XYZ file of C-alpha atoms in Angstrom:
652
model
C 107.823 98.823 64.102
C 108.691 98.632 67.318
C 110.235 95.119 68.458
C 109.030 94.857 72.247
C 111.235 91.723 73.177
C 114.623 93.638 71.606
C 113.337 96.688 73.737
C 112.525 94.961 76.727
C 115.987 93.850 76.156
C 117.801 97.241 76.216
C 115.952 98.622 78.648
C 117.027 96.120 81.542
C 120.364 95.838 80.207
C 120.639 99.767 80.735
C 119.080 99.402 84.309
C 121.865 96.659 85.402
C 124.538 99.245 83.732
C 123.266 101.783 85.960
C 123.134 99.555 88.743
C 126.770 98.208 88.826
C 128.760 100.994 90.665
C 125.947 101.211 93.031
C 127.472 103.072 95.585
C 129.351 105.698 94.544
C 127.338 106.921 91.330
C 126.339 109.569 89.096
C 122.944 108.212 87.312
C 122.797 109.872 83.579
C 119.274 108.468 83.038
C 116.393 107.179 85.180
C 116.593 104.059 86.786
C 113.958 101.517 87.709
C 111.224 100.496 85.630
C 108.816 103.250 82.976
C 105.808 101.960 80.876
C 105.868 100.281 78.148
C 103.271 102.306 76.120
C 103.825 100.559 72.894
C 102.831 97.427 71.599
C 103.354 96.062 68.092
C 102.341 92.562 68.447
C 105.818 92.000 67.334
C 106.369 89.405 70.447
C 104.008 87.173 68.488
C 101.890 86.430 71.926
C 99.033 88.169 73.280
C 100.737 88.613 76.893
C 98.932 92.265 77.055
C 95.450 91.510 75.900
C 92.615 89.443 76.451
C 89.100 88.819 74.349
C 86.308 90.294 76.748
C 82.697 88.790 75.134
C 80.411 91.965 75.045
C 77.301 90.256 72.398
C 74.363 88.970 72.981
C 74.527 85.226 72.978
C 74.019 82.720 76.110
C 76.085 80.208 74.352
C 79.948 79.549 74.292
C 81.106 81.307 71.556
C 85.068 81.440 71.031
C 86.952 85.009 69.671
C 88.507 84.698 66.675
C 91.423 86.964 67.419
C 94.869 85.300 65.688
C 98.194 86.946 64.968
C 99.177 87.737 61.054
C 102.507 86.645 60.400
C 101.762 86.114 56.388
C 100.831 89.706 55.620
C 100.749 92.084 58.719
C 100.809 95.577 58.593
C 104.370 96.424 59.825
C 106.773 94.220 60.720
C 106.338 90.212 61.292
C 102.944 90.218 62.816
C 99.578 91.918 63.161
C 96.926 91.360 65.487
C 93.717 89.640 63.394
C 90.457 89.388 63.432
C 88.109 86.900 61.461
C 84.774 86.892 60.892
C 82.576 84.129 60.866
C 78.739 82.135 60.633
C 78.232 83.922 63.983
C 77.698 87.019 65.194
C 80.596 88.302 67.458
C 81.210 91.135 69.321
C 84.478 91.415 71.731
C 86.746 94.229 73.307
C 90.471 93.180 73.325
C 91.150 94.308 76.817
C 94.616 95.455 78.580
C 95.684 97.448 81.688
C 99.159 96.719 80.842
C 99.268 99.799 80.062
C 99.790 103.738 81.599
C 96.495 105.498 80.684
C 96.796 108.359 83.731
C 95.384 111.773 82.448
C 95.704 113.524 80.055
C 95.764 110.447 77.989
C 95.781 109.316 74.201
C 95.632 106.197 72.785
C 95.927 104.669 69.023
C 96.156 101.978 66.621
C 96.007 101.421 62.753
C 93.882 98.940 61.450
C 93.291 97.554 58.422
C 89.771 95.994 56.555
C 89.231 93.823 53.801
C 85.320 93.377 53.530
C 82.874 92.607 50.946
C 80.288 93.324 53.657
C 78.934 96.185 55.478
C 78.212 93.993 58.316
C 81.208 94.966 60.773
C 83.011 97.317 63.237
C 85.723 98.879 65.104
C 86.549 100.794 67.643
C 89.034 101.681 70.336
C 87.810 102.353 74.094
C 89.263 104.294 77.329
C 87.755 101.618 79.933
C 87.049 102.762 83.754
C 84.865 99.686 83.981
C 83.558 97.306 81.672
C 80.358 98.801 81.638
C 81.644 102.578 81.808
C 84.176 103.695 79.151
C 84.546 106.699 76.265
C 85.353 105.674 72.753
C 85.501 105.714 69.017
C 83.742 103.668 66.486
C 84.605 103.203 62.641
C 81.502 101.864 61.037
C 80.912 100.877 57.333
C 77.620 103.090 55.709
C 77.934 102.029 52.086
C 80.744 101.701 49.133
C 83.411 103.649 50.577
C 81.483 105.579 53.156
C 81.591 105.109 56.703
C 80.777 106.752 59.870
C 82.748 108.085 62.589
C 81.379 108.497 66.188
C 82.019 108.989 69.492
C 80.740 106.826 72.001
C 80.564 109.357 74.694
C 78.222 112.712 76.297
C 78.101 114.175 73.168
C 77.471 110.916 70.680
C 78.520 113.624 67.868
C 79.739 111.724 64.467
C 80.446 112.441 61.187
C 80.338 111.282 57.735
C 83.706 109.730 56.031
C 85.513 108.391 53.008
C 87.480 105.451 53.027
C 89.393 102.746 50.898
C 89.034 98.753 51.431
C 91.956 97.277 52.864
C 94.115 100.479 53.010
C 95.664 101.620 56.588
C 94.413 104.473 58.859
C 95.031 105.350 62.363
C 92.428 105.799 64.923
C 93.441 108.088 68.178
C 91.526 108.646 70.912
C 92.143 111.739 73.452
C 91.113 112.249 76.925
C 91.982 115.635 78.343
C 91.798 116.922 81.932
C 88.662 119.126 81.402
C 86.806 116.058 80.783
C 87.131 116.839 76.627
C 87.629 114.282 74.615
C 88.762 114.244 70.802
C 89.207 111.351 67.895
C 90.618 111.249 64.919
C 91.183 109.311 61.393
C 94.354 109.340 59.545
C 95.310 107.929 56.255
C 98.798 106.072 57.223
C 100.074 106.271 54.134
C 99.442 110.012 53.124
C 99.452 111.317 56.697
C 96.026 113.026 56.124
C 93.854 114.277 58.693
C 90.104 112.610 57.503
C 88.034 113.893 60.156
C 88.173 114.893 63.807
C 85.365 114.702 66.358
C 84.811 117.019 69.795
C 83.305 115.340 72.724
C 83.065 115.223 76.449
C 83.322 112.173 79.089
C 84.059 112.121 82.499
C 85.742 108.586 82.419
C 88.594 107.561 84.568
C 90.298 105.455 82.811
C 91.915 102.333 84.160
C 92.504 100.019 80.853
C 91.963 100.278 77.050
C 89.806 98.104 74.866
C 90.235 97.287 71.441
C 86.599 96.945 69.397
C 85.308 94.408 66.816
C 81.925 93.349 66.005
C 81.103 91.146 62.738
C 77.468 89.899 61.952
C 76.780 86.534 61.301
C 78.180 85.494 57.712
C 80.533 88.723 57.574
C 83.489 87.945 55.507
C 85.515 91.018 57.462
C 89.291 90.429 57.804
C 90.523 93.168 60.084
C 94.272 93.849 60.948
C 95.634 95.827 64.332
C 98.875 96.980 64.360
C 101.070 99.837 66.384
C 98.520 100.087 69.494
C 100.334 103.364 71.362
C 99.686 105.003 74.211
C 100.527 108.650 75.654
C 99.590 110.065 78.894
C 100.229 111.887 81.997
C 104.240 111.254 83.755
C 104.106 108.346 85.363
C 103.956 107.811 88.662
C 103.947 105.266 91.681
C 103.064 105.683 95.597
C 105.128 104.625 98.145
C 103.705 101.931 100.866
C 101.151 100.854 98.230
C 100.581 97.756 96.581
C 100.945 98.565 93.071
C 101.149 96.668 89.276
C 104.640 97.025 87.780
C 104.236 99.524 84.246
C 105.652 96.465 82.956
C 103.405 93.873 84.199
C 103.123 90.739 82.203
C 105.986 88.791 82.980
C 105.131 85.284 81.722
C 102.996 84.761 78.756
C 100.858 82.171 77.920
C 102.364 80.383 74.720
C 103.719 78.455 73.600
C 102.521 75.890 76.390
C 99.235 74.763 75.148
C 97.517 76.360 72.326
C 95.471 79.506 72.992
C 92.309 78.049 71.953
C 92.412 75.101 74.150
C 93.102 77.725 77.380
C 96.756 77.782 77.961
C 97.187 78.800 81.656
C 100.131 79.496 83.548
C 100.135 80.572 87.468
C 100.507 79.366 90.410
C 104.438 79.842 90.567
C 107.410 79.454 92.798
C 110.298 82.449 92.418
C 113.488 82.218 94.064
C 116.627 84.403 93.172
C 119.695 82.054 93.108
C 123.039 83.973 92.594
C 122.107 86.737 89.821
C 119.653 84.343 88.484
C 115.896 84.447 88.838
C 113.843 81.230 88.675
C 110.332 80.481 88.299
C 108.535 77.039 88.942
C 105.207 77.568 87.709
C 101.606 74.757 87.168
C 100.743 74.414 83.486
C 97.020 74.323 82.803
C 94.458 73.631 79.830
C 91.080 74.090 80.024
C 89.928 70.197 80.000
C 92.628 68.589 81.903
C 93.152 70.691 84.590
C 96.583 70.877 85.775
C 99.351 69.318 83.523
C 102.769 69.528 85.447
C 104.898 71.979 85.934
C 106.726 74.166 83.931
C 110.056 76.039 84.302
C 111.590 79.359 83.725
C 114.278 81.310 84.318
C 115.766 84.779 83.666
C 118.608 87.259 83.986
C 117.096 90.307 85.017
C 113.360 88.947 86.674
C 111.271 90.773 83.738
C 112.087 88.622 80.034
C 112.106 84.887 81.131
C 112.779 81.804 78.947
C 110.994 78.675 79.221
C 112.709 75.158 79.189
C 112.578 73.890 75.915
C 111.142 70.347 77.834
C 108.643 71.441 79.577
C 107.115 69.670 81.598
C 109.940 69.520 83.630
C 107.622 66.819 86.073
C 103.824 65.899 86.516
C 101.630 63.622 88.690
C 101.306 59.936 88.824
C 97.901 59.732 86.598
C 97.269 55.939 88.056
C 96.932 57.830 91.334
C 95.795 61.476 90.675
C 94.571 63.363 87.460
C 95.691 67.376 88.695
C 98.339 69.048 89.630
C 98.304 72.778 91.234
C 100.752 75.019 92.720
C 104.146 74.191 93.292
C 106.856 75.903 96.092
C 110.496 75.481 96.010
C 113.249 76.349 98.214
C 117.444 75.795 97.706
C 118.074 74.211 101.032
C 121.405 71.994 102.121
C 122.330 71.841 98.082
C 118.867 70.457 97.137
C 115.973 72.003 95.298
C 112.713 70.932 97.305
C 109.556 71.156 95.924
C 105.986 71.035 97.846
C 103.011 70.591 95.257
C 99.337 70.267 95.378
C 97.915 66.953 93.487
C 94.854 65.921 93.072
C 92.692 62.332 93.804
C 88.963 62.306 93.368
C 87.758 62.741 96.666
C 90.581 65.220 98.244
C 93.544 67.665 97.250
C 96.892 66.749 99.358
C 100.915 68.044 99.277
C 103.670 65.943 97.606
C 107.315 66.669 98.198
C 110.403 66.383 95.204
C 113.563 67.011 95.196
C 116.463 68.391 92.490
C 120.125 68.881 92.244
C 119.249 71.348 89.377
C 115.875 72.629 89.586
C 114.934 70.497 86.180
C 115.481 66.723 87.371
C 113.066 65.859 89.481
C 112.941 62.978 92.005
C 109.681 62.780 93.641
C 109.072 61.009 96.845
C 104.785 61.004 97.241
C 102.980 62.400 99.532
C 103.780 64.198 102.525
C 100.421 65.928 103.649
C 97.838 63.371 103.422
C 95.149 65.448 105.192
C 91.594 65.728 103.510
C 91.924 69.140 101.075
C 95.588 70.711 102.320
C 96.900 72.304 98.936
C 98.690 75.117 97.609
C 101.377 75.418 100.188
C 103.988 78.224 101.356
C 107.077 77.064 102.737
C 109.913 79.130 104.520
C 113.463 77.684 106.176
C 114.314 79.613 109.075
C 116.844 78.590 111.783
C 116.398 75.130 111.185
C 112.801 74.561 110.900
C 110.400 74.385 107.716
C 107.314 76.082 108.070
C 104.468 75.743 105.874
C 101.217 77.007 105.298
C 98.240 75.784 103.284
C 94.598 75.858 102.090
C 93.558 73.645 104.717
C 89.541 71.856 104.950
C 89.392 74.058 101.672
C 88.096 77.568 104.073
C 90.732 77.861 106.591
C 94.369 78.403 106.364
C 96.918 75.167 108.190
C 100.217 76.260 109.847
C 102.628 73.541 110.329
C 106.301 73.138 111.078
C 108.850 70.350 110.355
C 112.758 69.615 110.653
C 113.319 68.299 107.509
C 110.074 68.964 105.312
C 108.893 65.792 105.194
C 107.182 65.159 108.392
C 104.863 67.989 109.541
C 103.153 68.465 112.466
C 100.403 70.742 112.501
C 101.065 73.475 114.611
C 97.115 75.438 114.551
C 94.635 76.664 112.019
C 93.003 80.045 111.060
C 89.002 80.236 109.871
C 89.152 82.457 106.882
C 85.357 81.601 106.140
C 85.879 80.772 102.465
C 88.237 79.063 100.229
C 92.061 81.745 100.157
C 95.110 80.676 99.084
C 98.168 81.540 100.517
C 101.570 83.249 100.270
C 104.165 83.786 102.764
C 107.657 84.776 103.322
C 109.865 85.728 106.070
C 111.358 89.694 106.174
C 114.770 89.622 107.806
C 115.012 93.577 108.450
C 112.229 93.016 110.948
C 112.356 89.857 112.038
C 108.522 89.123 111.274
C 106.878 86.184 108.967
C 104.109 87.785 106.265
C 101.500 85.888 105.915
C 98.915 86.512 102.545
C 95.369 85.056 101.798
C 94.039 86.010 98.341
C 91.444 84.912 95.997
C 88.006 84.203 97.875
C 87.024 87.638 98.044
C 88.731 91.265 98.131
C 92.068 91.392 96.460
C 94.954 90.380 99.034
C 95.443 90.239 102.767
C 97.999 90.160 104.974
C 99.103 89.083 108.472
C 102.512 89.222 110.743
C 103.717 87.124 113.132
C 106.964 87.552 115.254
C 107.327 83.410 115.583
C 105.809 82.576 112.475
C 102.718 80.514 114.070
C 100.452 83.403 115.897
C 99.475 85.863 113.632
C 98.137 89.223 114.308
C 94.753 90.186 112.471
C 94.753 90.167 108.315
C 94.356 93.166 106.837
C 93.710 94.032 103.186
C 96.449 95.583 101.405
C 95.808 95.040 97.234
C 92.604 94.796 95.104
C 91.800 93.017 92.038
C 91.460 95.658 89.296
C 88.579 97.060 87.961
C 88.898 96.026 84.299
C 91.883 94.159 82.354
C 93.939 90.865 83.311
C 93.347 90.692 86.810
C 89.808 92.066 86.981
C 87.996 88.519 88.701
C 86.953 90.765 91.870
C 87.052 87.256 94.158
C 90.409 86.129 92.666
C 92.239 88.915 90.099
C 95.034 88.669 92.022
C 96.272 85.492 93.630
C 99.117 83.009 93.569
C 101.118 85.399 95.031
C 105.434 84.524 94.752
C 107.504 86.968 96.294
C 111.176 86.780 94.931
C 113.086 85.422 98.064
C 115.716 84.022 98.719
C 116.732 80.041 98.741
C 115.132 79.862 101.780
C 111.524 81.788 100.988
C 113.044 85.102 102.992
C 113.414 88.574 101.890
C 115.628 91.677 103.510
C 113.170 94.186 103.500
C 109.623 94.941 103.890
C 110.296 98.480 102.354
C 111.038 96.824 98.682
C 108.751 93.755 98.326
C 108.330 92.574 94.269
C 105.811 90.232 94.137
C 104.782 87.996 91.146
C 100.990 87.350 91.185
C 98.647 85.096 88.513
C 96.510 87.155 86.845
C 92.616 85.865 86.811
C 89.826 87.583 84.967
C 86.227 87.947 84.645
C 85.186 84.439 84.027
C 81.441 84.732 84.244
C 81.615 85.582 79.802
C 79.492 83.401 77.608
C 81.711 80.411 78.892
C 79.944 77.226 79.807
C 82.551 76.858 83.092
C 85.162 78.287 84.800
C 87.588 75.891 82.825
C 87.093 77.234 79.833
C 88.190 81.007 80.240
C 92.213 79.728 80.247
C 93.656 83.129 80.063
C 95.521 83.128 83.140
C 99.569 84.789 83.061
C 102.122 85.413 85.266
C 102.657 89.341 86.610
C 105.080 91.521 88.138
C 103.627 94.155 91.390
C 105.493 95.409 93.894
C 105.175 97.461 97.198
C 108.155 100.147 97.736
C 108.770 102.950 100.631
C 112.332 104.780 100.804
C 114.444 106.186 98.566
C 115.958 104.404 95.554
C 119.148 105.610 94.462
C 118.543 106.882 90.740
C 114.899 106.819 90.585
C 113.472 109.937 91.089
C 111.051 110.220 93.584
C 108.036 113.229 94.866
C 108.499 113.877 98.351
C 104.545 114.561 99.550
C 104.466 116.865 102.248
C 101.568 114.684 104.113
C 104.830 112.047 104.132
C 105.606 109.279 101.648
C 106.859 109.425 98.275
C 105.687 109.391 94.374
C 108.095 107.443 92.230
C 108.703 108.596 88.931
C 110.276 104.631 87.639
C 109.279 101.592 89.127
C 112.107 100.441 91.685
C 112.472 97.099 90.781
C 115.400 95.296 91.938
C 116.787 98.501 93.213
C 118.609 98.358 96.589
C 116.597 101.146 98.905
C 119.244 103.326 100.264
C 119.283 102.661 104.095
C 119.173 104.834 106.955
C 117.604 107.856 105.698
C 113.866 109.569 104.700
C 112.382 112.975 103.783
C 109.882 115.146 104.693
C 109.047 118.671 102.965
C 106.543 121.363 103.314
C 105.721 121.577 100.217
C 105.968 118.848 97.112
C 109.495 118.227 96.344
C 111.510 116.353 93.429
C 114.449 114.571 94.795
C 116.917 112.194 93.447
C 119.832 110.489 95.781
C 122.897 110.303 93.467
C 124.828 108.364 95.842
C 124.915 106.248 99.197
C 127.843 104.973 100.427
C 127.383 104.621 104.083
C 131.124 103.307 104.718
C 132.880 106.750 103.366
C 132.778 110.535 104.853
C 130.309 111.312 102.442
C 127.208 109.347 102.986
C 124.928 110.960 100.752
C 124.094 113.329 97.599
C 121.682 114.559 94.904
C 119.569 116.819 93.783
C 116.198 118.654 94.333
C 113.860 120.525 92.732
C 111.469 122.983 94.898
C 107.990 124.250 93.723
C 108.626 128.011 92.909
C 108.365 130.172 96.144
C 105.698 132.550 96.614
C 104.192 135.436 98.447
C 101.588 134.520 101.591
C 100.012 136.518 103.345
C 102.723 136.587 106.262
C 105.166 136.712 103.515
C 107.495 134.455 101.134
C 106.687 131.163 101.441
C 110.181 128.893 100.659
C 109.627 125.023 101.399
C 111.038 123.713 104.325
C 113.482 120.249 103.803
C 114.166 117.857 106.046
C 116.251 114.442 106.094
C 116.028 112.359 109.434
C 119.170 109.671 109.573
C 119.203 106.949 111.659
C 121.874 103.995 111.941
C 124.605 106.649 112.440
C 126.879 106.534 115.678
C 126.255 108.360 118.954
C 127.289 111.813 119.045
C 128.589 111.820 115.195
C 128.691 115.239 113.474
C 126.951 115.521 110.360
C 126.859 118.796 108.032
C 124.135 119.076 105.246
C 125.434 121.295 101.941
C 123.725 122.921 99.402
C 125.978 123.574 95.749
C 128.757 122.877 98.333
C 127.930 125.397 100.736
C 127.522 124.324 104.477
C 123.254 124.946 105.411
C 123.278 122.936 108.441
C 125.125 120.323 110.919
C 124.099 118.057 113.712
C 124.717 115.777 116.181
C 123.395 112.135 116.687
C 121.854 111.242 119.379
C 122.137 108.409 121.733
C 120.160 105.938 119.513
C 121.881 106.857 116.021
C 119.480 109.376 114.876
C 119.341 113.153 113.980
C 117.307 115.185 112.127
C 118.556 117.960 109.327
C 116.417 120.893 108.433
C 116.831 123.404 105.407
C 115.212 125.611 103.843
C 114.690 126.087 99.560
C 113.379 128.509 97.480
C 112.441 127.017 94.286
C 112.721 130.032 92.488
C 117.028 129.689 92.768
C 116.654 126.607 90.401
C 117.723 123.031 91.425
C 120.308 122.308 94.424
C 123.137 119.816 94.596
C 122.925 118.343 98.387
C 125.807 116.520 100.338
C 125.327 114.977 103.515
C 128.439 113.656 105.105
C 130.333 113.402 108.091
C 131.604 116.231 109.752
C 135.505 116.686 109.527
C 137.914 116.777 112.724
């Protein structure tokens, strides 16, 4: 069994490897970040699924999903299921995982059952409502049926053991085909396949259970797997990292109880990442504030002590989201607290980031929560939920007095995110939750923003599929002073909200909130290789995460294009080199059609010669021009095979 934590592990340790010479280096694997298609339950969390009620019932019925450590299937731990007095019928939902086309997906699973009274299944979600899948149902001693839930509804009749292992895969092909099968684990024989056809797109995959009321079923998952289609990523797009959950749930509070984390502050300090993030139950509300930190931004450990700090409860009973910043020495922390009639800001302050002094209030406005800050040239600036539907710019020169500086109308209760790019010289400013994913505004002086516009949706089905608030809390990993360098590479940690409207009596009570990695990326990414789209832009082939974008140059092609830049090192003669891959030439009808290349450098001095080379061979040279820039044009013909190219400066 796969051990996702110890492969987690090696993977990032690999990346930083790759990373070290950064630039002068030949990359002997991909960089940046692939899915993780595999998931053993060996973390002994949930962090990719959540129970998604699908019965019948108007009242609050919990899932009785657990994790076998006593006697799982493989390894230390299965995922369980136990029936009950009730009748119960979930999907265990994810879109933590790549499911692009063609795609397969399957688990093993195990019964013990006295009862006919049960089933399983596994399901290729587009929506919750609109999905393809497979269904193992019980039709006697040792009998059971095996259908597709699909166009075709085509089944068939099967033998089967009580409490042995089988595997249950589920294919969706291009042509809209789709094909299941059960295996015997232990024997590795084929029990039956069935044919179908679906026209599902599928965006997340569902794990099946129902029991009947009084069903003794105990049903084991184990080795959930997923294959599909190379994965890829588009540049200038708001995108989920393929490894997405970042910050699990447990152990904070136990699951049942709702266990959220969220609402989170990331800085990166040195070569450390840290993350100051609310803990939440589902009675309580708020509970202080956790903390986290990591060595790579993906696997984070929690302090063993959390809380690390929480609210006076003689003067509020909640706590929200916190915002630090590393500013003259000090950790400073802005966080929302809660009194009966209002929400207001409260300021802290560490040497460490753990020991907490806190120094009350420092908003007291009716409803301003939730805060932003950023530290730029002397002067906080801060932004908040402000009269709970509009969105309160202020500024201060020591973040403890603020003067309110304007307000924006957003029409309904947002919350915010900002930070400050320093390639451009612009603030971001982000509303989410509300409505409609994410939006964002710019401002050159950090108070007058330009119109919002709406960059990232919540997703159709999985974590983060609340449509008014999937995605919110947003954190982008700045900086001690809540800046970035570059618009162009942008991670972004996000709380993940789901569909709470589910046989719970109130929003309280659906606690399944976690901590996410997304990310928006345009360039190119030394060691990542990357689709150059001839209508302009890229397709990644990794995730880019914590990858330095290689400055000062972009592609174009006629024609699709693999590419992968080997090396940047802007201070030497040689300033850049790789490798491409052309689609195979062919005949037109004016003739051979090659594709057409072309690299446009900027930053380079006026009037420097450059030379382009193919497999060391001189294609093309020219001049900068009076601003730094030049353009280099080449032709390929795919059918020679891949090309070495060198761009560097021309010699004397």
């Amino acid at each position: 069994m796969l051990n996702r934590e110890l492969f987690l592990k090696v993977m990032i340790t690999c990346i930083i490897v790759l990373l070290l010479p950064f630039y002068n280096v030949s990359y002997s694997q991909e960089a940046g970040l692939a899915p993780q298609n595999t998931d053993g339950f060996e973390t002994g969390d949930w962090r990719n699924f959540r129970p998604h009620y699908i019965g019948n019932s108007d009242k609050f019925i919990r899932p009785n999903f657990t994790i076998n450590d006593s006697n799982a299937q493989m390894g230390n731990y299965s995922l369980q299921w136990q029936a009950d007095e009730q009748e119960h019928e979930w999907v265990k939902v994810s879109n933590a995982f790549y499911v692009e086309l063609p795609a397969e997906v399957s688990i093993d699973f195990r019964v013990d059952a006295n009862d006919s009274d049960w089933s399983i299944g596994l399901r290729l979600k587009e929506t919750y409502e609109r999905f393809a899948g497979v269904r193992f149902s019980p039709r006697g001693k040792d009998r059971f049926i095996l259908s597709l839930e699909d166009l075709s509804s085509s089944a068939s009749e099967v033998r089967a053991n009580n409490g042995s292992i089988y595997r249950l895969t589920l294919q969706r092909f291009n042509d809209h085909d789709i094909e299941a099968t059960l295996i015997d684990v232990d024997t590795g024989r084929l029990i039956a396949k069935l044919n179908g056809f679906s026209s599902v797109e599928p965006e997340a995959l569902g794990i099946y259970v129902y029991t009947g009321a009084g069903s003794d079923a105990v049903i084991d998952f184990d080795n959930i797997s997923v294959k599909s289609a190379p994965y890829r990523l588009t540049s200038g797009k708001w995108s989920r990292s393929p490894h997405f959950v970042v910050l699990p749930q447990l152990p904070d509070v136990d699951e049942d109880q709702g266990n959220w984390v969220g609402a989170q502050s990331t800085i990166k300090k040195d070569d450390e990442y840290l993350m100051w993030y609310r803990r939440r139950n589902n009675v309580e509300r708020g509970l202080g504030f956790g903390f986290a930190r990591s060595s790579d931004g993906i696997n984070w450990d929690k302090y063993d002590n959390n809380p690390i700090f929480t609210y006076d409860d003689e003067l509020y009973y909640s706590a929200e989201k916190i915002h630090v910043l590393h500013v003259d020495g000090l950790y400073r922390a802005w966080y929302a607290v809660n009194h009966p009639e209002s929400w207001y800001t409260a300021y802290a302050t560490s040497e460490d980031g753990i020991h907490w002094e806190q120094h009350g209030l420092v908003l007291d406005e009716t409803y301003t929560k939730d805060v932003d800050v950023v530290y730029h040239e002397g002067l906080y600036y801060l932004y908040s939920i402000k009269n709970n539907d509009q969105i309160g710019i202020y500024t201060s020169n020591d973040g403890i007095d603020w003067g309110l500086e304007g307000s924006i109308p957003m029409g309904v209760h947002r919350h915010v995110a900002a930070t400050y790019v320093e390639r451009t010289g612009e603030f971001h400013l982000y509303a989410t939750g509300g409505f409609a994913g994410v939006s964002q505004a710019v401002s050159n002086d950090g108070i007058n923003f330009g119109p919002f516009r709406q960059v990232m949706d919540a997703s159709p089905v999985g974590l983060d599929d609340w449509a008014d608030a999937g995605v919110t809390y947003l954190s982008f990993l700045t900086d001690g002073h809540g800046k970035i360098k570059d618009d162009k590479q942008m991670p972004v940690y996000y709380q993940a909200r789901n569909t709470w409207d589910n046989n719970f009596p109130s929003w309280l009570f659906h606690g399944s909130e976690r901590v996410v990695l997304a990310g928006h990326y345009d360039g190119l990414f030394p060691g990542v290789t990357a689709t150059v789209l001839p209508q302009g832009g890229y397709e990644y082939h990794s995730f880019p995460f914590e990858i330095p974008r290689a400055e000062g140059i972009d592609m174009f092609t006629s024609h699709k294009l693999d590419v992968r830049l080997d090396r940047w090192a802007p201070d030497s003669t040689v300033l850049y080199g790789g490798s491409l891959i052309a689609e195979e030439s062919y005949r037109g009808h004016s003739g051979e059609v090659h594709t057409q290349v072309q690299w446009q450098l900027t930053k380079l001095l006026p009037g420097e010669n450059i030379e382009l080379l193919f497999n060391g061979g001189l294609v093309a040279n020219q001049q900068a021009d009076d601003s730094g820039s030049l353009v280099l044009t080449a032709i390929v013909n795919g059918n020679d095979g891949p090309v070495e190219f060198t761009i560097q400066k021309a010699s004397h």
